[in-house]
Tab-separated table of C-alpha atoms and ligand atoms in Angstrom:
chain	number	residue	atom	x	y	z
H	43	MET	CA	84.514	145.211	31.744
H	44	LYS	CA	83.560	148.501	30.149
H	45	GLN	CA	81.621	146.885	27.347
H	46	PHE	CA	79.305	145.245	29.914
H	47	VAL	CA	78.463	148.377	31.795
H	48	LYS	CA	75.435	149.230	29.726
H	49	PHE	CA	73.873	145.841	30.544
H	50	SER	CA	72.219	145.009	33.837
H	51	PRO	CA	74.440	143.592	36.570
H	52	LEU	CA	72.594	140.318	36.408
H	53	LEU	CA	73.532	140.012	32.782
H	54	ILE	CA	77.104	140.826	33.696
H	55	LEU	CA	77.054	137.893	36.091
H	56	VAL	CA	75.674	135.541	33.520
H	57	VAL	CA	77.990	136.668	30.733
H	58	ILE	CA	81.085	136.478	32.908
H	59	SER	CA	80.121	133.172	34.458
H	60	LEU	CA	79.486	131.611	31.084
H	61	ALA	CA	82.779	132.883	29.790
H	62	LYS	CA	84.520	131.221	32.718
H	63	ILE	CA	82.743	127.940	32.478
H	64	SER	CA	83.158	126.172	29.195
H	65	MET	CA	80.952	123.239	30.073
H	66	VAL	CA	78.226	124.208	32.464
H	67	ASP	CA	77.050	121.395	34.671
H	68	ALA	CA	73.277	121.523	34.661
H	69	ALA	CA	72.898	120.662	38.335
H	70	THR	CA	75.490	122.928	39.885
H	71	GLY	CA	76.488	125.480	37.301
H	72	MET	CA	80.096	124.504	37.867
H	73	ASN	CA	82.736	122.296	36.402
H	74	PRO	CA	86.026	121.255	37.952
H	75	PRO	CA	88.926	123.656	37.774
H	76	VAL	CA	91.799	122.267	35.757
H	77	LYS	CA	93.594	119.423	37.508
H	78	LEU	CA	91.185	119.022	40.410
H	79	VAL	CA	88.532	116.329	40.271
H	80	TRP	CA	85.119	115.538	41.634
H	81	HIS	CA	85.347	113.197	44.675
H	82	TYR	CA	89.068	112.624	44.384
H	83	TYR	CA	89.027	110.462	47.529
H	84	LYS	CA	86.272	108.144	46.298
H	85	ASP	CA	88.527	105.084	46.118
H	86	THR	CA	90.975	105.965	48.880
H	87	CYS	CA	88.816	107.498	51.603
H	88	ASP	CA	85.243	107.362	50.438
H	89	ASP	CA	83.725	108.928	53.552
H	90	ALA	CA	86.272	111.748	53.878
H	91	GLU	CA	83.751	114.470	53.092
H	92	THR	CA	81.232	112.977	55.520
H	93	TYR	CA	83.778	112.857	58.336
H	94	ILE	CA	84.727	116.460	57.642
H	95	ARG	CA	81.140	117.687	57.628
H	96	TYR	CA	80.438	115.842	60.869
H	97	GLN	CA	83.359	117.503	62.652
H	98	VAL	CA	82.492	120.951	61.290
H	99	GLU	CA	78.886	120.547	62.380
H	100	LYS	CA	79.890	119.515	65.888
H	101	PHE	CA	82.160	122.537	66.158
H	102	TYR	CA	79.700	124.953	64.555
H	103	ARG	CA	76.915	124.019	66.953
H	104	ASN	CA	79.024	125.392	69.794
H	105	ASP	CA	80.806	128.212	67.979
H	106	THR	CA	79.371	129.875	64.864
H	107	THR	CA	82.403	132.173	64.551
H	108	ILE	CA	84.093	129.231	62.869
H	109	ALA	CA	82.409	130.205	59.556
H	110	PRO	CA	84.081	133.632	59.139
H	111	LYS	CA	87.280	132.262	60.672
H	112	LEU	CA	87.635	129.456	58.143
H	113	LEU	CA	86.776	131.789	55.268
H	114	ARG	CA	89.574	134.111	56.294
H	115	LEU	CA	91.933	131.178	56.729
H	116	LEU	CA	91.118	129.905	53.235
H	117	TYR	CA	91.562	133.382	51.751
H	118	SER	CA	94.888	133.816	53.548
H	119	ASP	CA	96.058	130.459	52.268
H	120	CYS	CA	94.846	130.596	48.664
H	121	MET	CA	95.747	134.199	47.839
H	122	VAL	CA	99.319	133.765	49.027
H	123	ASN	CA	101.220	131.326	46.837
H	124	GLY	CA	98.111	129.231	46.132
H	125	CYS	CA	95.882	126.815	48.070
H	126	ASP	CA	98.595	124.593	49.513
H	127	ALA	CA	97.764	124.761	53.239
H	128	SER	CA	101.092	126.532	53.847
H	129	VAL	CA	99.287	128.922	56.177
H	130	LEU	CA	98.596	126.017	58.534
H	131	LEU	CA	102.278	125.343	59.215
H	132	GLN	CA	103.522	126.340	62.650
H	133	GLY	CA	106.902	127.722	63.586
H	134	PRO	CA	108.732	130.867	64.638
H	135	LYS	CA	109.325	131.934	61.013
H	136	SER	CA	106.132	130.567	59.508
H	137	GLU	CA	103.664	132.301	57.222
H	138	ARG	CA	101.247	132.458	60.156
H	139	THR	CA	103.546	134.933	61.900
H	140	ALA	CA	103.222	137.565	59.137
H	141	PRO	CA	101.534	140.724	60.492
H	142	GLN	CA	98.657	140.376	58.011
H	143	ASN	CA	97.889	136.954	59.487
H	144	ARG	CA	97.514	138.242	63.021
H	145	GLY	CA	94.410	136.791	64.644
H	146	LEU	CA	93.964	133.982	62.137
H	147	ALA	CA	91.920	131.220	63.741
H	148	GLY	CA	90.222	127.938	62.975
H	149	PHE	CA	93.412	125.891	63.178
H	150	VAL	CA	92.061	123.801	66.047
H	151	LEU	CA	89.198	122.467	63.958
H	152	ILE	CA	91.409	121.713	60.949
H	153	ASP	CA	93.831	119.830	63.192
H	154	LYS	CA	90.974	117.877	64.735
H	155	ILE	CA	89.637	116.897	61.313
H	156	LYS	CA	93.097	115.847	60.212
H	157	GLN	CA	93.454	113.615	63.272
H	158	VAL	CA	90.156	111.926	62.526
H	159	LEU	CA	91.049	111.392	58.867
H	160	GLU	CA	94.508	110.066	59.741
H	161	SER	CA	92.906	107.472	61.989
H	162	ARG	CA	90.484	106.429	59.218
H	163	CYS	CA	92.590	106.764	56.075
H	164	PRO	CA	96.224	107.474	57.006
H	165	GLY	CA	98.278	109.624	54.645
H	166	VAL	CA	95.491	110.147	52.126
H	167	VAL	CA	93.610	113.423	52.520
H	168	SER	CA	95.554	116.671	52.103
H	169	CYS	CA	95.317	119.562	54.525
H	170	ALA	CA	94.635	121.856	51.561
H	171	ASP	CA	91.521	119.847	50.638
H	172	ILE	CA	90.422	119.654	54.282
H	173	LEU	CA	90.587	123.447	54.541
H	174	ASN	CA	88.548	123.902	51.356
H	175	LEU	CA	85.918	121.317	52.306
H	176	ALA	CA	85.579	122.443	55.920
H	177	THR	CA	85.163	126.074	54.841
H	178	ARG	CA	82.455	125.096	52.362
H	179	ASP	CA	80.585	123.224	55.108
H	180	ALA	CA	80.929	125.955	57.736
H	181	VAL	CA	79.724	128.780	55.493
H	182	HIS	CA	76.896	126.572	54.296
H	183	MET	CA	75.807	126.162	57.920
H	184	ALA	CA	75.992	129.964	58.207
H	185	GLY	CA	73.580	130.454	55.291
H	186	ALA	CA	75.747	130.366	52.170
H	187	PRO	CA	74.912	127.849	49.449
H	188	SER	CA	76.709	124.553	49.413
H	189	TYR	CA	78.827	124.059	46.320
H	190	PRO	CA	80.946	121.244	44.941
H	191	VAL	CA	84.557	121.416	46.086
H	192	PHE	CA	86.751	119.680	43.560
H	193	THR	CA	89.598	117.863	45.260
H	194	GLY	CA	93.066	116.456	44.723
H	195	ARG	CA	95.119	119.354	46.115
H	196	ARG	CA	98.409	118.510	47.756
H	197	ASP	CA	100.182	120.318	50.544
H	198	GLY	CA	103.037	122.747	50.038
H	199	GLY	CA	106.097	123.631	52.067
H	200	GLU	CA	106.932	126.538	54.312
H	201	LEU	CA	106.697	130.077	53.060
H	202	ASN	CA	108.683	132.979	54.405
H	203	PRO	CA	106.427	135.459	56.267
H	204	ASP	CA	107.949	138.238	54.117
H	205	ALA	CA	106.326	136.616	51.087
H	206	VAL	CA	102.840	137.239	52.494
H	207	ASP	CA	101.403	139.894	50.168
H	208	LEU	CA	97.877	140.175	51.603
H	209	PRO	CA	96.823	143.817	51.197
H	210	SER	CA	95.784	146.157	53.988
H	211	PRO	CA	92.014	146.597	54.538
H	212	SER	CA	92.288	150.290	53.740
H	213	ILE	CA	93.691	150.072	50.215
H	214	SER	CA	91.992	151.753	47.288
H	215	PHE	CA	89.659	150.014	44.872
H	216	GLU	CA	92.303	150.072	42.132
H	217	GLU	CA	94.977	148.557	44.352
H	218	SER	CA	92.575	145.922	45.561
H	219	LEU	CA	91.476	145.008	42.045
H	220	ALA	CA	95.086	144.856	40.856
H	221	TYR	CA	95.799	142.440	43.693
H	222	PHE	CA	92.863	140.149	42.854
H	223	LYS	CA	93.777	140.270	39.168
H	224	SER	CA	97.337	139.248	40.007
H	225	LYS	CA	95.779	136.074	41.444
H	226	GLY	CA	93.711	135.425	38.314
H	227	LEU	CA	90.467	136.769	39.787
H	228	ASP	CA	88.314	139.592	38.424
H	229	VAL	CA	86.068	142.414	39.603
H	230	LEU	CA	83.099	140.091	40.048
H	231	ASP	CA	85.164	137.668	42.143
H	232	MET	CA	86.522	140.506	44.225
H	233	THR	CA	83.179	142.196	44.827
H	234	THR	CA	81.710	138.820	45.729
H	235	LEU	CA	84.543	137.650	47.967
H	236	LEU	CA	84.529	140.925	49.891
H	237	GLY	CA	80.951	139.922	50.768
H	238	ALA	CA	82.587	137.474	53.173
H	239	HIS	CA	82.703	140.582	55.359
H	240	SER	CA	79.002	140.040	55.981
H	241	MET	CA	80.294	138.017	58.969
H	242	GLY	CA	83.121	138.222	61.451
H	243	LYS	CA	85.094	140.890	63.228
H	244	THR	CA	88.007	143.198	62.578
H	245	HIS	CA	90.493	145.045	64.763
H	246	CYS	CA	89.957	148.737	65.473
H	247	SER	CA	93.492	149.381	64.271
H	248	HIS	CA	92.233	148.667	60.746
H	249	ILE	CA	89.627	151.445	60.896
H	250	VAL	CA	90.877	154.160	63.265
H	251	ASN	CA	92.297	156.076	60.320
H	252	ARG	CA	88.774	156.260	58.872
H	253	LEU	CA	87.345	157.471	62.181
H	254	TYR	CA	89.691	160.230	63.268
H	255	ASN	CA	92.305	161.294	60.783
H	256	PHE	CA	91.535	160.154	57.270
H	257	LYS	CA	94.467	160.841	54.963
H	258	ASP	CA	95.881	163.320	57.489
H	259	THR	CA	92.849	165.604	57.271
H	260	GLY	CA	92.159	165.424	60.997
H	261	LYS	CA	88.625	164.399	59.999
H	262	PRO	CA	86.826	161.093	59.487
H	263	ASP	CA	86.572	159.439	56.075
H	264	PRO	CA	83.964	161.560	54.244
H	265	THR	CA	82.547	158.417	52.641
H	266	MET	CA	81.568	156.970	56.034
H	267	ASN	CA	78.008	157.553	57.237
H	268	THR	CA	78.235	160.000	60.144
H	269	THR	CA	76.077	157.809	62.372
H	270	LEU	CA	78.484	154.929	61.829
H	271	VAL	CA	81.438	157.207	62.565
H	272	SER	CA	79.934	158.007	65.991
H	273	GLN	CA	79.083	154.390	66.717
H	274	LEU	CA	82.527	153.136	65.816
H	275	ARG	CA	84.334	155.970	67.623
H	276	TYR	CA	82.580	154.799	70.764
H	277	LEU	CA	83.992	151.292	70.284
H	278	CYS	CA	87.405	152.267	68.944
H	279	PRO	CA	89.438	154.915	70.784
H	280	PRO	CA	91.845	156.979	68.646
H	281	ARG	CA	94.781	155.044	70.014
H	282	THR	CA	95.143	152.187	72.411
H	283	GLN	CA	97.244	152.701	75.499
H	284	LYS	CA	100.341	150.646	75.961
H	285	GLY	CA	99.381	147.147	77.079
H	286	GLN	CA	95.758	147.697	76.081
H	287	THR	CA	94.394	145.254	73.572
H	288	ASP	CA	93.251	146.335	70.141
H	289	PRO	CA	89.440	146.026	70.366
H	290	LEU	CA	87.412	144.005	67.866
H	291	VAL	CA	84.288	145.275	66.106
H	292	TYR	CA	81.826	143.507	63.840
H	293	LEU	CA	82.501	143.861	60.141
H	294	ASN	CA	78.750	143.850	59.648
H	295	PRO	CA	76.969	145.229	62.712
H	296	ASP	CA	73.628	144.165	61.148
H	297	THR	CA	74.363	140.484	61.606
H	298	GLY	CA	76.854	140.809	64.471
H	299	SER	CA	77.075	137.856	66.772
H	300	SER	CA	74.725	135.698	64.689
H	301	ASN	CA	77.516	135.208	62.132
H	302	ARG	CA	74.864	134.699	59.468
H	303	PHE	CA	75.819	134.925	55.838
H	304	SER	CA	73.633	137.640	54.296
H	305	SER	CA	73.567	140.282	51.606
H	306	SER	CA	73.128	143.142	54.097
H	307	TYR	CA	76.827	143.806	53.602
H	308	TYR	CA	75.969	145.229	50.161
H	309	SER	CA	73.091	147.367	51.489
H	310	ARG	CA	75.580	148.780	53.948
H	311	VAL	CA	78.037	149.569	51.162
H	312	LEU	CA	75.257	151.445	49.346
H	313	SER	CA	74.304	153.502	52.438
H	314	HIS	CA	77.941	154.354	53.282
H	315	ASN	CA	77.878	152.018	56.243
H	316	ALA	CA	80.754	149.706	55.321
H	317	VAL	CA	83.210	149.267	58.174
H	318	LEU	CA	86.434	148.714	56.239
H	319	GLY	CA	87.767	151.195	53.716
H	320	VAL	CA	88.222	148.520	51.079
H	321	ASP	CA	84.535	147.579	51.414
H	322	GLN	CA	83.260	151.148	51.081
H	323	GLN	CA	85.371	151.596	47.955
H	324	LEU	CA	83.035	149.233	46.092
H	325	LEU	CA	80.668	152.178	45.785
H	326	TYR	CA	83.134	154.223	43.759
H	327	ASN	CA	83.595	152.038	40.715
H	328	ASP	CA	80.850	151.535	38.142
H	329	ASP	CA	81.207	147.762	37.919
H	330	SER	CA	81.477	146.990	41.624
H	331	LYS	CA	78.692	149.471	42.368
H	332	GLU	CA	76.316	147.776	39.947
H	333	ILE	CA	77.223	144.370	41.312
H	334	SER	CA	76.684	145.628	44.881
H	335	GLN	CA	73.262	146.980	43.918
H	336	GLU	CA	72.353	143.667	42.358
H	337	PHE	CA	73.483	141.676	45.403
H	338	ALA	CA	71.833	144.070	47.882
H	339	SER	CA	68.465	143.372	46.309
H	340	GLY	CA	69.091	139.812	45.123
H	341	PHE	CA	70.363	137.475	47.799
H	342	GLU	CA	70.165	134.483	45.452
H	343	ASP	CA	72.473	136.155	42.927
H	344	PHE	CA	74.957	136.821	45.695
H	345	ARG	CA	74.752	133.228	46.920
H	346	LYS	CA	75.368	131.816	43.445
H	347	SER	CA	78.189	134.191	42.738
H	348	PHE	CA	79.705	133.444	46.137
H	349	ALA	CA	79.810	129.715	45.459
H	350	LEU	CA	81.538	130.328	42.158
H	351	ALA	CA	84.023	132.877	43.489
H	352	VAL	CA	85.100	130.790	46.503
H	353	SER	CA	85.449	127.821	44.223
H	354	ARG	CA	87.657	129.836	41.876
H	355	MET	CA	89.721	131.107	44.786
H	356	GLY	CA	90.060	127.523	46.015
H	357	SER	CA	91.780	126.487	42.823
H	358	ILE	CA	94.466	129.172	42.663
H	359	ASN	CA	97.878	127.585	42.032
H	360	VAL	CA	96.994	124.187	43.422
H	361	LEU	CA	99.617	121.460	43.718
H	362	THR	CA	98.495	118.176	42.173
H	363	GLY	CA	99.916	114.874	40.954
H	364	LYS	CA	103.414	114.382	42.311
H	365	ALA	CA	103.914	117.968	43.441
H	366	GLY	CA	103.875	118.693	47.162
H	367	GLU	CA	102.906	116.038	49.672
H	368	ILE	CA	100.093	114.773	51.852
H	369	ARG	CA	101.018	116.039	55.286
H	370	ARG	CA	100.494	113.727	58.224
H	371	ASP	CA	99.992	116.664	60.550
H	372	CYS	CA	98.705	119.931	59.104
H	373	ARG	CA	100.994	121.913	61.410
H	374	VAL	CA	104.296	120.492	60.113
H	375	THR	CA	105.765	119.311	56.836
H	376	ASN	CA	106.469	115.576	56.659
H	377	THR	CA	110.224	116.202	56.835
H	378	ASN	CA	109.779	117.923	60.161
H	379	TYR	CA	107.189	115.387	61.285
H	380	ALA	CA	109.649	112.540	60.918
H	381	ALA	CA	112.344	114.491	62.764
E	683	NAG	C1	82.598	126.039	72.830
E	683	NAG	O1	83.113	127.271	72.304
E	683	NAG	C2	83.787	128.082	73.245
E	683	NAG	C3	84.243	129.331	72.504
E	683	NAG	O2	83.177	129.931	71.854
E	683	NAG	C4	84.969	127.327	73.830
E	683	NAG	O3	85.598	128.124	74.807
E	683	NAG	C5	84.509	126.006	74.414
E	683	NAG	O4	85.623	125.263	74.840
E	683	NAG	C6	83.720	125.207	73.390
E	683	NAG	N1	83.188	123.991	73.970
E	683	NAG	C7	83.297	122.815	73.374
E	683	NAG	C8	82.656	121.674	74.082
E	683	NAG	O5	83.878	122.660	72.310
E	684	NAG	C1	73.320	156.640	56.610
E	684	NAG	O1	72.788	155.439	57.123
E	684	NAG	C2	71.369	155.417	57.256
E	684	NAG	C3	70.964	154.080	57.819
E	684	NAG	O2	71.745	153.714	58.876
E	684	NAG	C4	70.703	155.677	55.935
E	684	NAG	O3	69.304	155.772	56.112
E	684	NAG	C5	71.235	156.954	55.294
E	684	NAG	O4	70.703	157.089	54.008
E	684	NAG	C6	72.751	156.881	55.215
E	684	NAG	N1	73.291	158.100	54.650
E	684	NAG	C7	73.959	158.119	53.486
E	684	NAG	C8	74.504	159.452	53.078
E	684	NAG	O5	74.119	157.138	52.775
């Protein structure tokens, strides 16, 4: 990255994007990740994407929180052992039960879509593709750009909850970047994907350390805007009493309940108003700071970069060909389905 620092962030985006894409499609700026294809279900379930969009739209009209929920679900699936829909499996020792996956939601919609597709084209469309397509549609409804989702993923098996390596929301920039790099993503992907925090909520337990006793200083995180410290202290008590629930706060109080996709997340990073520690850290690295500045003032750049980054995340370690299976029910593997 260092060699790019002297250029403008926009140039960084262009240079990196071009390096990633060998053959740029004129219409979309994207080409299929290795192994996945454009309209994989064309011959086997031609209307699959239409059915999915219809169900997402119906759900979204009643509940816009589905956009941040699906994004988190996709992230939790793809970052851990690849986009194989393993996070959708239910069970007492399933991946879903890992502490980092507490509060995951959106399963109901995915299950509904799967039911519809099974009635139209039984045994054809994978849960992993459904999750990717439904997320694309929901965030598009929320204000993100639409982007081509290349398909052909197959579904994986169960994963031990101990294998869930999703990092805590208060890790340092370096730790966070090392994590994204371990998944084949870079600083631009990370800075862009964290922008998903322009929507949705988080538990107070993820931020109380920043509000009351940052790194055992007995003081709030010095990088947090003092006005925000007061506002969040009001919503998040230092500790919850036994039996009390862990309150939820908006990740981006500017958009709050509208759940609109916007670039105000980056303006908040720049004015020390990020809610999560990992978000505020973007200000303390030259590359992520420049990218944040670019996105704060250029919504279109953020939108384009977002489409590319989610698409890249959606192709981490995918199972294709004869690997994995096409689940009949997204909640159980076929072996357990038959049982
Ligand atoms: C609409 O969404 C709310 C949650 O926001 C849910 O409780 C309710 O059942 C939904 N209604 C329909 C018709 O889906
Ligand atoms: C704190 O936030 C306000 C806006 O809410 C902003 O005007 C101010 O510049 C911020 N302070 C710092 C130190 O960034």
